Amino acid sequence: MASRLQKIRLGDLLVQNGIITAAQLDMALTQQRGSGRKLGQELIAQHLVTEEDLLNFLARQLHLERIDLSRQVLDPQLVSRLPESLARRYRAIPLRDQGERYVVGMADPTDLPALDAISRAMGKPVKLALISETELLRVLPQLYGAVSKSAELRDALGDTVNTPVSPPLLESSAEDAPVVRLLNAIFTDAARLQASDIHFEPEESGLRVRLRVDGVLREHLRLDSRLTPLIASKLKVMANLDIAERRLPQDGRTHLALEGKAYDVRMATMPVQDGESVVLRLLDQQTALLHFNELGMPGNVEASLQNIMHRPHGLFLVTGPTGSGKSTTLYAALNEINTVERKIFTVEDPVEYRLQGISQVQVHPRIGLDFARVLRTILRQDPDVIMVGEIRDHETAEIAARAALTGHLVLATLHTNDAVGAFPRLQELEVEPFLIGSAVLGVMAQRLVRRICPSCKTEDKEVSPAERAAFAARLGVPPDFVTFFCGKGCNTCNFTGYRGRQPVFELIRMDPLLRAAILGNSRAALLEAANQQQQFTLLREEAMRLVWEGITTLAEMVRVTSDAEEY
């Protein structure tokens, strides 16, 4: 191997094999002297060859295995055997442990000094494989992020954690401060993983940092417990909160620019046993610009919703638990109808996304500015459309329903498990059945299920025969016709098997049959009326369709829709 690598002249080989011309090689060599890049990097930069073509060519010439890191499952413990500094310097990553030697992927397998240094650092002989430098640089932060940030912070802080924390130090905003660098790294990781929340949770054993990705929390980092007040205070400074107040909860907000995107960050603190728990909600401002056709709705649901949104008046409700995407759907609806001819108000707690051309009001219950009071005042502002962040009491529900009957289109959220549950819930809030039947245009329930990662998607062999039989019976097909899929975990999905989320919808529109069922206050009658509507599909059945199509897993379907209906 060494002799073959020593003899290779990349440029000559590329010319001999007709990949580039001699003139192109001369031009690249001239440019290389000025740029300082390696020849392969220069050829790619000059668009004389693609990275993939160059890698495949090298793999054939050197008889090396070509590894696609996006599809390779990497063992974090094995990866940690090679220090991150060497991994970055030599563009290398450990791939497999074969007992007597390690298989290491390198972007430049002709770098013999690097090969020797890696072998010495890992303590075993090394067998080379060829990897993409671009892919390597993409996965390195995920693989080394938590370990390297923790070690870097310990080294940088030194004895700081052993000394009392004083307010002057906490108020320091120096960009080179270790805590600032740590927080910036955590924020960047959260943006890269598309996390919706960051949780800083103090415990007796240390400060735990968790990220909520695709609706599920995962541990990201653990830090020394003595850093808890320092980090909590720095976060409070960011959101203009009182760093001296540690006994009461506080709420604030700030703005961040991460990975080329603008985020509005909501921050909430809570005193707990071992310090202050701090939760940050990251709101990607681009999410608020979505339209119906970007939400992944079935065609008949989207068509029905379009029809409802262009009605001049009435009440439309979106239901579901916290984190099910209700606000995103309502913002998409507002984008659909936001024109210069319409006066649109929103009443929210808090305002999540800033929308151009729309008057947004944040409620402040402590000073008496609650949903009901804002709604009454808004009706004197001559609105055409009103969005109510949440209907949670009788007065708000009553005003929203009556506004819908007096020439206003009202959009609102309600906490119920499914669409038909909205009608008894409104009656629990003491809204008269005749008013519900007259005001409501439709109700949509929704959930978010995680999508299987396309890079590591494989057939799921762990589904039991009983589960397969029950699923097939519900679909009305033989069990052999059903194939389940799952993600085995890879670098692309951070070893979770899932990447991104897909909404499932359950839409009911008001019609005479449903109106009669509301007056009778019977859930069975409500379900029967809903089943007569063409666009209506139960949440569980819509999730089953996604499992059938290989978009999500059986386990994810059960997790997300278990409160809707068991099959």
Coordinates of C-alpha atoms in Angstrom, one line a residue:
M1 CA 0.0 0.0 0.0
A2 CA 2.7 2.5 1.0
S3 CA 4.7 2.0 -2.2
R4 CA 1.7 2.4 -4.4
L5 CA 0.7 5.6 -2.5
Q6 CA 4.2 7.0 -2.8
K7 CA 4.2 6.6 -6.6
I8 CA 0.9 8.2 -7.4
R9 CA 0.9 11.6 -9.2
L10 CA -2.8 12.6 -9.1
G11 CA -2.6 15.1 -11.9
D12 CA -0.7 12.8 -14.3
L13 CA -3.2 10.0 -13.6
L14 CA -6.2 12.2 -14.3
V15 CA -4.7 13.3 -17.6
Q16 CA -3.8 9.7 -18.6
N17 CA -7.3 8.6 -18.0
G18 CA -8.9 11.5 -19.8
I19 CA -10.6 13.0 -16.8
I20 CA -8.9 16.4 -17.4
T21 CA -6.6 17.7 -20.2
A22 CA -2.9 18.6 -19.8
A23 CA -3.9 22.3 -20.3
Q24 CA -6.4 22.1 -17.5
L25 CA -3.8 20.5 -15.2
D26 CA -1.4 23.3 -15.9
M27 CA -4.0 25.9 -15.1
A28 CA -4.9 24.1 -11.9
L29 CA -1.3 23.9 -10.8
T30 CA -0.8 27.6 -11.5
Q31 CA -3.9 28.4 -9.4
Q32 CA -2.8 26.0 -6.7
R33 CA 0.4 27.9 -6.1
G34 CA -1.7 31.0 -5.2
S35 CA -4.4 29.3 -3.3
G36 CA -2.4 26.9 -1.2
R37 CA -5.0 24.2 -1.7
K38 CA -4.2 20.6 -2.5
L39 CA -4.5 19.7 -6.2
G40 CA -7.7 17.7 -5.7
Q41 CA -9.3 20.6 -3.9
E42 CA -8.2 23.0 -6.6
L43 CA -9.6 20.8 -9.4
I44 CA -12.9 20.7 -7.6
A45 CA -12.9 24.5 -6.9
Q46 CA -12.2 25.1 -10.6
H47 CA -15.1 22.8 -11.5
L48 CA -12.8 20.6 -13.6
V49 CA -14.0 17.5 -11.8
T50 CA -16.6 16.8 -9.1
E51 CA -15.7 15.6 -5.7
E52 CA -17.7 12.3 -6.2
D53 CA -16.0 11.6 -9.6
L54 CA -12.6 12.3 -8.1
L55 CA -13.2 10.0 -5.1
N56 CA -14.5 7.2 -7.3
F57 CA -11.4 7.6 -9.5
L58 CA -9.0 7.4 -6.6
A59 CA -10.8 4.4 -5.1
R60 CA -10.4 2.5 -8.3
Q61 CA -6.7 3.5 -8.8
L62 CA -5.7 2.8 -5.2
H63 CA -8.1 -0.2 -4.7
L64 CA -9.6 1.4 -1.7
E65 CA -13.1 1.0 -0.3
R66 CA -15.3 4.0 -0.9
I67 CA -17.4 4.9 2.1
D68 CA -20.5 7.1 2.0
L69 CA -20.5 8.7 5.5
S70 CA -24.2 9.7 5.2
R71 CA -25.1 6.0 5.1
Q72 CA -22.4 4.8 7.5
V73 CA -23.3 4.0 11.1
L74 CA -20.4 5.3 13.3
D75 CA -19.7 4.2 16.8
P76 CA -19.1 7.3 19.0
Q77 CA -16.8 5.4 21.4
L78 CA -14.6 4.3 18.4
V79 CA -14.6 7.8 17.0
S80 CA -13.4 9.2 20.3
R81 CA -10.2 7.1 20.1
L82 CA -9.0 9.6 17.5
P83 CA -8.7 13.1 19.0
E84 CA -10.8 15.7 17.2
S85 CA -7.8 17.8 16.5
L86 CA -6.2 15.0 14.5
A87 CA -9.5 14.1 12.8
R88 CA -9.8 17.7 11.5
R89 CA -6.1 18.1 10.7
Y90 CA -5.9 14.9 8.7
R91 CA -9.5 14.8 7.5
A92 CA -10.0 11.3 8.9
I93 CA -12.5 9.4 10.9
P94 CA -12.5 5.9 12.5
L95 CA -15.0 3.6 10.8
R96 CA -14.6 0.1 12.1
D97 CA -12.6 -2.0 14.6
Q98 CA -11.4 -5.2 13.0
G99 CA -9.6 -6.4 16.0
E100 CA -6.0 -6.3 14.9
R101 CA -6.5 -3.0 13.1
Y102 CA -8.8 -0.1 12.6
V103 CA -10.5 0.9 9.4
V104 CA -10.1 4.7 9.1
G105 CA -11.7 6.9 6.4
M106 CA -9.5 9.6 4.9
A107 CA -10.3 12.3 2.4
D108 CA -6.6 12.2 1.2
P109 CA -5.3 8.6 1.3
T110 CA -1.9 9.7 -0.2
D111 CA -1.0 11.6 3.0
L112 CA 1.5 9.1 4.4
P113 CA 2.6 11.2 7.4
A114 CA -1.1 11.5 8.4
L115 CA -1.5 7.8 8.2
D116 CA 1.5 7.2 10.5
A117 CA 0.2 9.8 13.0
I118 CA -3.3 8.3 13.1
S119 CA -1.9 4.8 13.7
R120 CA 0.3 6.0 16.6
A121 CA -2.6 8.0 18.1
M122 CA -5.0 5.0 18.0
G123 CA -2.4 2.4 19.0
K124 CA -3.1 -0.1 16.2
P125 CA -2.3 -0.5 12.5
V126 CA -4.7 1.3 10.2
K127 CA -6.5 0.2 7.0
L128 CA -7.6 3.1 4.8
A129 CA -10.9 3.8 3.2
L130 CA -11.9 6.8 1.1
I131 CA -14.4 9.3 2.3
S132 CA -15.7 12.7 1.2
E133 CA -14.1 15.7 2.9
T134 CA -17.4 17.6 2.6
E135 CA -19.4 14.8 4.3
L136 CA -16.7 14.5 7.0
L137 CA -16.8 18.2 7.9
R138 CA -20.6 17.9 8.1
V139 CA -20.6 15.1 10.6
L140 CA -17.6 16.0 12.7
P141 CA -19.6 18.6 14.9
Q142 CA -22.2 15.9 15.7
L143 CA -19.6 13.2 16.5
Y144 CA -17.3 15.3 18.6
G145 CA -19.6 18.1 19.7
A146 CA -20.6 17.2 23.2
V147 CA -17.2 15.7 24.2
S148 CA -15.0 18.4 22.8
K149 CA -17.2 21.3 24.1
S150 CA -17.2 19.9 27.6
A151 CA -13.4 19.4 27.6
E152 CA -12.8 22.8 26.0
L153 CA -14.8 24.5 28.7
R154 CA -13.0 22.8 31.5
D155 CA -9.6 23.7 30.0
A156 CA -10.6 27.3 29.3
L157 CA -12.3 28.0 32.7
G158 CA -9.5 26.4 34.7
D159 CA -10.1 27.4 38.3
T160 CA -13.1 29.6 37.6
V161 CA -15.5 26.9 38.6
N162 CA -13.9 26.8 42.1
T163 CA -14.4 30.4 42.8
P164 CA -17.7 32.2 43.7
V165 CA -19.5 33.8 40.8
S166 CA -19.9 37.5 41.0
P167 CA -22.3 39.7 39.1
P168 CA -19.6 41.7 37.3
L169 CA -18.2 38.5 35.8
L170 CA -21.7 37.4 34.8
E171 CA -22.4 40.7 33.1
S172 CA -19.2 40.4 31.0
S173 CA -20.1 40.2 27.3
A174 CA -16.6 39.5 25.9
E175 CA -17.0 37.3 22.8
D176 CA -14.0 35.2 23.8
A177 CA -15.4 34.2 27.2
P178 CA -15.5 30.4 27.5
V179 CA -19.2 30.3 28.5
V180 CA -20.1 32.5 25.6
R181 CA -18.3 30.2 23.2
L182 CA -19.9 27.1 24.8
L183 CA -23.4 28.6 24.5
N184 CA -22.8 29.7 20.9
A185 CA -21.7 26.1 20.1
I186 CA -24.8 24.7 21.7
F187 CA -27.1 27.1 19.8
T188 CA -25.3 26.2 16.6
D189 CA -25.7 22.5 17.2
A190 CA -29.4 23.0 18.0
A191 CA -30.0 24.9 14.8
R192 CA -28.1 22.3 12.8
L193 CA -30.2 19.5 14.3
Q194 CA -33.3 21.6 13.8
A195 CA -34.1 21.5 17.5
S196 CA -37.3 23.3 18.7
D197 CA -36.2 23.6 22.3
I198 CA -33.0 23.7 24.4
H199 CA -33.3 22.6 28.1
F200 CA -30.7 23.5 30.6
E201 CA -31.5 21.3 33.6
P202 CA -29.5 21.6 36.9
E203 CA -29.0 18.3 38.8
E204 CA -26.9 17.4 41.8
S205 CA -24.5 15.5 39.6
G206 CA -24.1 18.3 37.0
L207 CA -25.9 20.5 34.4
R208 CA -27.7 18.5 31.8
V209 CA -28.3 20.0 28.4
R210 CA -31.1 18.4 26.3
L211 CA -32.4 19.2 22.9
R212 CA -35.9 18.5 21.6
V213 CA -35.5 17.3 18.0
D214 CA -38.5 16.2 16.0
G215 CA -40.6 16.4 19.2
V216 CA -38.5 14.1 21.3
L217 CA -35.9 15.2 23.9
R218 CA -32.4 13.8 23.7
E219 CA -29.4 14.4 25.9
H220 CA -26.7 16.6 24.2
L221 CA -24.2 17.6 26.9
R222 CA -23.4 17.3 30.6
L223 CA -21.4 20.0 32.4
D224 CA -19.9 20.6 35.9
S225 CA -22.6 21.5 38.4
R226 CA -20.5 24.5 39.5
L227 CA -21.2 26.1 36.1
T228 CA -24.9 26.1 36.6
P229 CA -25.3 29.7 38.0
L230 CA -22.8 31.1 35.5
I231 CA -24.6 29.7 32.5
A232 CA -28.1 30.5 33.9
S233 CA -27.0 34.1 34.5
K234 CA -25.5 34.5 31.0
L235 CA -28.7 33.2 29.5
K236 CA -30.7 35.7 31.6
V237 CA -28.5 38.5 30.4
M238 CA -29.3 37.6 26.8
A239 CA -33.0 37.9 27.4
N240 CA -32.8 41.0 29.6
L241 CA -34.0 39.2 32.7
D242 CA -33.0 40.0 36.3
I243 CA -29.9 37.9 37.1
A244 CA -30.2 38.6 40.8
E245 CA -33.7 37.1 41.0
R246 CA -33.4 33.3 41.5
R247 CA -36.5 32.6 43.6
L248 CA -39.2 33.4 41.0
P249 CA -39.9 32.2 37.4
Q250 CA -39.1 34.7 34.7
D251 CA -39.9 34.9 31.0
G252 CA -38.1 36.8 28.2
R253 CA -37.0 36.7 24.6
T254 CA -34.1 37.4 22.4
H255 CA -33.0 37.0 18.8
L256 CA -30.3 34.8 17.3
A257 CA -28.8 34.3 13.8
L258 CA -27.8 30.6 13.4
E259 CA -26.8 28.7 10.4
G260 CA -27.9 31.4 8.1
K261 CA -31.4 31.6 9.7
A262 CA -33.0 34.2 12.0
Y263 CA -34.5 32.8 15.2
D264 CA -36.8 34.4 17.7
V265 CA -35.9 32.8 21.1
R266 CA -38.4 32.6 24.0
M267 CA -36.8 31.9 27.3
A268 CA -38.4 30.7 30.6
T269 CA -36.6 30.2 33.9
M270 CA -37.9 28.1 36.8
P271 CA -36.3 27.7 40.3
V272 CA -35.7 24.0 41.0
Q273 CA -34.0 21.9 43.6
D274 CA -30.4 22.4 42.3
G275 CA -30.5 25.8 40.7
E276 CA -32.6 27.3 37.9
S277 CA -34.0 25.4 35.0
V278 CA -33.9 27.4 31.8
V279 CA -35.8 26.4 28.6
L280 CA -35.3 28.1 25.3
R281 CA -37.8 27.8 22.5
L282 CA -36.2 28.4 19.1
L283 CA -38.7 29.8 16.6
D284 CA -37.4 29.7 13.0
Q285 CA -38.8 32.9 11.4
Q286 CA -39.0 31.1 8.0
T287 CA -41.5 28.6 9.4
A288 CA -44.1 31.4 9.7
L289 CA -43.9 31.9 5.9
L290 CA -45.2 28.4 5.1
H291 CA -48.3 27.9 2.9
F292 CA -50.9 25.1 2.8
N293 CA -49.1 23.3 0.0
E294 CA -46.0 23.1 2.1
L295 CA -47.6 21.4 5.1
G296 CA -48.0 18.0 3.6
M297 CA -51.8 17.9 3.6
P298 CA -53.7 15.3 1.6
G299 CA -55.3 17.0 -1.4
N300 CA -58.9 16.8 -0.2
V301 CA -58.0 18.2 3.2
E302 CA -56.1 21.1 1.6
A303 CA -59.0 21.9 -0.8
S304 CA -61.5 21.9 2.0
L305 CA -59.3 24.1 4.1
Q306 CA -58.8 26.6 1.2
N307 CA -62.6 26.8 0.9
I308 CA -63.0 27.5 4.6
M309 CA -60.2 30.2 4.7
H310 CA -61.9 32.2 1.9
R311 CA -65.3 32.3 3.7
P312 CA -66.2 35.8 4.8
H313 CA -67.1 34.9 8.4
G314 CA -67.2 32.0 10.8
L315 CA -65.1 30.2 13.4
F316 CA -62.4 27.7 12.4
L317 CA -60.7 25.7 15.2
V318 CA -57.4 23.8 15.2
T319 CA -57.0 21.3 18.1
G320 CA -54.3 19.1 19.5
P321 CA -51.8 18.9 22.3
T322 CA -48.8 21.3 22.8
G323 CA -46.2 20.8 20.1
S324 CA -48.5 19.4 17.5
G325 CA -48.1 22.2 15.0
K326 CA -51.3 24.1 15.6
S327 CA -49.6 27.5 15.4
T328 CA -47.8 26.7 12.2
T329 CA -51.1 25.7 10.6
L330 CA -52.8 28.9 11.7
Y331 CA -49.9 31.0 10.5
A332 CA -50.0 29.2 7.1
A333 CA -53.7 30.1 7.0
L334 CA -53.0 33.7 7.7
N335 CA -50.4 33.8 5.0
E336 CA -53.0 32.4 2.6
I337 CA -55.5 35.2 3.3
N338 CA -53.2 38.1 4.2
T339 CA -53.9 40.7 1.5
V340 CA -54.0 44.5 1.6
E341 CA -57.9 44.4 1.5
R342 CA -58.1 42.5 4.8
K343 CA -57.5 43.9 8.3
I344 CA -56.0 41.0 10.4
F345 CA -55.5 40.9 14.1
T346 CA -53.9 38.1 16.2
V347 CA -54.2 37.7 20.0
E348 CA -51.4 35.5 21.3
D349 CA -49.7 34.4 24.5
P350 CA -46.9 35.0 23.5
V351 CA -46.5 36.2 20.0
E352 CA -44.5 33.4 18.4
Y353 CA -43.7 34.8 14.9
R354 CA -43.7 38.3 13.6
L355 CA -45.9 38.7 10.4
Q356 CA -45.8 41.6 8.0
G357 CA -49.1 43.3 7.4
I358 CA -50.8 41.8 10.5
S359 CA -51.5 43.5 13.8
Q360 CA -50.3 41.2 16.6
V361 CA -51.2 41.6 20.2
Q362 CA -49.6 39.8 23.2
V363 CA -51.8 39.3 26.2
H364 CA -50.6 40.3 29.7
P365 CA -53.0 38.7 32.3
R366 CA -51.1 40.3 35.2
I367 CA -52.3 43.7 34.1
G368 CA -55.7 42.6 33.1
L369 CA -55.0 42.3 29.4
D370 CA -56.4 38.8 28.8
F371 CA -57.8 37.2 25.7
A372 CA -61.3 38.3 26.4
R373 CA -60.5 41.9 27.0
V374 CA -58.3 42.1 23.9
L375 CA -61.0 40.5 21.8
R376 CA -63.6 43.0 22.9
T377 CA -61.3 45.8 22.1
I378 CA -60.2 44.4 18.7
L379 CA -63.9 44.2 17.6
R380 CA -63.9 48.0 17.8
Q381 CA -60.9 48.1 15.4
D382 CA -62.9 47.0 12.4
P383 CA -61.1 43.7 11.8
D384 CA -61.9 41.3 9.0
V385 CA -59.9 38.3 10.4
I386 CA -59.0 37.5 14.0
M387 CA -56.7 34.8 15.2
V388 CA -57.0 33.8 18.9
G389 CA -54.0 32.0 20.2
E390 CA -56.0 29.7 22.5
I391 CA -59.6 29.5 23.7
R392 CA -59.4 28.6 27.3
D393 CA -62.4 30.1 29.1
H394 CA -66.1 30.8 28.7
E395 CA -65.8 34.6 27.9
T396 CA -63.2 34.1 25.2
A397 CA -65.2 31.3 23.6
E398 CA -68.4 33.3 23.7
I399 CA -66.8 36.4 22.2
A400 CA -65.1 34.4 19.5
A401 CA -68.3 32.6 18.5
R402 CA -70.4 35.8 18.4
A403 CA -67.7 37.6 16.4
A404 CA -67.8 34.8 13.9
L405 CA -71.6 35.4 13.5
T406 CA -71.1 39.2 13.0
G407 CA -69.0 39.3 9.9
H408 CA -65.6 38.2 11.1
L409 CA -63.5 35.2 10.2
V410 CA -62.1 33.9 13.5
L411 CA -59.3 31.3 13.7
A412 CA -58.4 29.8 17.1
T413 CA -56.8 26.8 18.8
L414 CA -58.4 24.5 21.4
H415 CA -56.9 21.8 23.5
T416 CA -58.8 18.5 22.7
N417 CA -57.6 15.1 21.6
D418 CA -59.4 14.9 18.3
A419 CA -61.7 17.0 16.1
V420 CA -65.1 15.8 17.3
G421 CA -63.9 16.6 20.9
A422 CA -64.0 20.3 20.1
F423 CA -67.8 20.4 20.2
P424 CA -68.3 19.0 23.7
R425 CA -65.3 21.1 24.9
L426 CA -67.1 24.3 23.7
Q427 CA -70.2 23.2 25.5
E428 CA -68.1 22.6 28.7
L429 CA -67.1 26.3 28.3
E430 CA -70.8 27.1 28.4
V431 CA -71.2 28.0 24.7
E432 CA -74.8 27.2 23.6
P433 CA -75.1 24.3 21.2
F434 CA -77.1 26.5 18.7
L435 CA -74.3 29.1 18.7
I436 CA -71.7 26.4 18.1
G437 CA -73.7 25.0 15.2
S438 CA -74.2 28.4 13.6
A439 CA -70.7 29.9 14.1
V440 CA -68.3 27.0 13.5
L441 CA -67.1 26.4 9.9
G442 CA -64.9 23.5 10.7
V443 CA -62.5 21.8 13.2
M444 CA -59.1 20.3 12.4
A445 CA -57.1 18.1 14.7
Q446 CA -53.5 17.4 14.0
R447 CA -50.4 15.6 15.2
L448 CA -46.8 15.4 14.1
V449 CA -45.1 12.0 13.4
R450 CA -41.4 11.6 12.8
R451 CA -40.3 10.6 9.3
I452 CA -38.0 7.6 8.8
C453 CA -34.5 8.8 7.9
P454 CA -34.1 8.2 4.2
S455 CA -30.3 7.6 4.6
C456 CA -30.7 4.6 6.9
K457 CA -34.2 3.3 6.0
T458 CA -34.5 -0.4 6.2
E459 CA -37.2 -3.1 6.7
D460 CA -38.3 -3.5 10.3
K461 CA -38.0 -7.1 11.2
E462 CA -38.9 -6.5 14.9
V463 CA -42.7 -6.1 14.4
S464 CA -44.5 -9.1 16.0
P465 CA -46.9 -11.3 14.0
A466 CA -49.8 -10.1 16.2
E467 CA -49.0 -6.4 15.5
R468 CA -48.7 -7.2 11.8
A469 CA -52.0 -9.1 11.7
A470 CA -53.9 -6.4 13.6
F471 CA -52.5 -3.7 11.3
A472 CA -53.3 -5.7 8.1
A473 CA -56.8 -6.4 9.4
R474 CA -57.5 -2.7 9.9
L475 CA -56.3 -2.0 6.4
G476 CA -58.3 -5.0 5.0
V477 CA -55.3 -6.7 3.4
P478 CA -53.5 -10.0 4.1
P479 CA -50.6 -9.7 6.5
D480 CA -48.1 -10.7 3.8
F481 CA -49.0 -7.5 1.9
V482 CA -47.7 -5.3 4.7
T483 CA -44.0 -4.3 5.0
F484 CA -42.9 -2.2 7.9
F485 CA -39.8 0.1 7.8
C486 CA -37.6 1.8 10.3
G487 CA -34.3 3.7 10.4
K488 CA -31.3 1.8 11.8
G489 CA -29.6 5.1 12.7
C490 CA -26.8 7.0 10.9
N491 CA -24.9 10.3 11.0
T492 CA -27.6 12.1 8.9
C493 CA -30.2 11.5 11.6
N494 CA -27.8 11.6 14.6
F495 CA -28.4 7.9 15.1
T496 CA -32.1 8.3 15.9
G497 CA -33.5 6.6 12.8
Y498 CA -35.8 9.7 12.2
R499 CA -35.3 12.9 10.2
G500 CA -38.0 15.5 10.1
R501 CA -41.7 15.3 10.9
Q502 CA -44.9 14.8 8.9
P503 CA -48.3 16.2 10.1
V504 CA -51.4 14.1 10.1
F505 CA -54.8 15.8 9.9
E506 CA -58.4 15.1 10.8
L507 CA -60.8 17.7 9.4
I508 CA -64.5 18.1 10.0
R509 CA -66.7 20.6 8.2
M510 CA -70.0 21.9 9.5
D511 CA -73.0 20.5 7.7
P512 CA -76.7 19.8 8.7
L513 CA -76.0 16.3 10.0
L514 CA -73.1 17.5 12.2
R515 CA -75.2 20.4 13.4
A516 CA -78.0 18.0 14.5
A517 CA -75.4 15.8 16.3
I518 CA -74.1 18.9 18.2
L519 CA -77.6 19.6 19.5
G520 CA -77.9 16.0 20.6
N521 CA -74.5 16.2 22.4
S522 CA -73.7 12.6 21.5
R523 CA -70.1 11.6 20.6
A524 CA -71.3 8.6 18.7
A525 CA -73.5 10.8 16.6
L526 CA -70.7 13.3 16.0
L527 CA -68.4 10.6 14.8
E528 CA -71.1 9.1 12.5
A529 CA -71.7 12.6 11.0
A530 CA -68.0 13.1 10.5
N531 CA -67.6 9.7 8.8
Q532 CA -70.1 10.8 6.2
Q533 CA -67.7 13.6 5.0
Q534 CA -65.4 12.8 2.1
Q535 CA -62.3 14.7 3.5
F536 CA -62.6 13.2 7.0
T537 CA -60.1 10.5 8.1
L538 CA -59.3 9.6 11.7
L539 CA -55.9 10.6 13.0
R540 CA -55.0 7.0 13.5
E541 CA -56.1 6.0 10.0
E542 CA -54.1 8.8 8.5
A543 CA -51.0 7.8 10.5
M544 CA -51.6 4.2 9.4
R545 CA -51.4 5.4 5.8
L546 CA -48.0 6.9 6.4
V547 CA -46.8 3.6 7.9
W548 CA -48.2 1.7 4.9
E549 CA -46.3 4.1 2.6
G550 CA -43.1 3.6 4.5
I551 CA -43.0 7.3 5.7
T552 CA -43.0 6.5 9.4
T553 CA -42.8 3.5 11.7
L554 CA -45.5 1.5 13.5
A555 CA -44.0 2.5 16.9
E556 CA -44.2 6.2 16.0
M557 CA -47.8 5.8 14.9
V558 CA -48.7 4.3 18.2
R559 CA -46.7 6.8 20.2
V560 CA -48.3 9.9 18.5
T561 CA -51.9 8.7 18.1
S562 CA -52.4 6.5 21.1
D563 CA -54.8 9.0 22.6
A564 CA -56.9 9.1 19.4
E565 CA -57.9 5.4 19.0
E566 CA -56.4 2.0 19.7
Y567 CA -56.6 -0.6 16.9

